[in-house]
XYZ file of C-alpha atoms in Angstrom:
103
model
C -109.967 45.255 50.819
C -107.918 45.899 47.720
C -109.258 48.570 45.390
C -109.307 46.166 42.449
C -111.553 43.777 44.400
C -113.901 46.599 45.379
C -114.216 48.170 41.930
C -114.515 45.013 39.840
C -118.131 43.924 39.833
C -119.155 40.436 38.843
C -122.837 41.223 38.488
C -123.221 39.307 35.237
C -121.838 36.151 36.803
C -124.101 36.453 39.850
C -127.098 37.142 37.618
C -126.361 34.048 35.519
C -125.864 31.894 38.625
C -129.091 33.132 40.210
C -131.053 32.588 37.024
C -129.775 29.024 36.688
C -130.628 28.250 40.322
C -134.120 29.741 39.894
C -134.701 27.668 36.762
C -133.515 24.545 38.575
C -135.997 25.220 41.399
C -138.846 25.581 38.918
C -137.796 22.429 37.068
C -137.517 20.485 40.338
C -141.022 21.552 41.329
C -142.391 20.443 37.969
C -140.457 17.153 38.057
C -141.635 16.185 41.530
C -145.185 17.278 40.744
C -145.251 14.851 37.807
C -143.273 12.135 39.598
C -145.327 12.029 42.784
C -148.682 13.089 41.386
C -148.824 16.259 43.494
C -149.748 19.117 41.144
C -149.354 21.777 43.832
C -145.586 21.212 43.789
C -145.480 22.984 40.405
C -146.786 26.150 42.048
C -144.343 25.774 44.938
C -141.428 25.400 42.507
C -142.558 28.468 40.584
C -142.900 30.514 43.780
C -139.434 29.492 44.955
C -138.026 30.341 41.521
C -139.576 33.823 41.652
C -138.204 34.425 45.149
C -134.742 33.288 44.090
C -134.839 35.530 41.036
C -135.912 38.559 43.091
C -133.110 37.816 45.563
C -130.636 37.579 42.710
C -131.670 40.971 41.381
C -131.315 42.468 44.880
C -127.793 41.048 45.215
C -126.725 42.324 41.790
C -128.144 45.805 42.495
C -126.394 45.952 45.880
C -123.123 44.867 44.331
C -123.473 47.499 41.626
C -124.135 50.178 44.244
C -121.056 49.101 46.242
C -118.913 49.175 43.111
C -120.063 52.722 42.312
C -119.252 53.834 45.873
C -115.780 52.285 45.688
C -115.056 53.949 42.345
C -116.197 57.309 43.730
C -113.907 56.850 46.751
C -110.969 56.055 44.482
C -111.706 59.164 42.405
C -111.812 61.291 45.593
C -108.511 59.822 46.755
C -106.874 60.485 43.386
C -108.196 64.054 43.408
C -106.633 64.520 46.847
C -103.291 63.232 45.537
C -103.365 59.833 47.239
C -102.665 56.622 45.393
C -105.624 54.464 46.346
C -104.667 50.864 47.015
C -107.185 49.891 49.726
C -110.896 50.550 50.116
C -112.718 50.643 53.450
C -116.359 49.669 52.919
C -117.311 50.800 56.429
C -116.069 54.361 56.093
C -116.444 54.514 52.298
C -112.970 55.875 51.653
C -109.952 54.705 49.698
C -106.394 55.088 50.929
C -102.918 53.737 50.460
C -100.895 51.566 52.813
C -98.510 54.473 53.489
C -101.437 56.667 54.614
C -102.621 53.989 57.037
C -99.107 53.643 58.484
C -98.786 57.386 59.112
C -102.107 57.650 60.930
């Protein structure tokens, strides 16, 4: 992948999206609990909202960790004198197209 894609994190956007989805799940549980007269749906909506929020935090933390790894790989490549244009998430290294062609 391109280095700019690997080093630009969108954690704030994912956090906002996850929070909105979690709030919608809680609101849906409350709405259907009132609408259908089933009070246990409020607890189900709240539980789903908590699970969604925990999942959102896990995604944002993982993305942040990947961004730090990509930036470290770019710094290593620059220290070695290579212009880093591509990042390999599998091997954790950054390289340029010319380096890949010479290999």
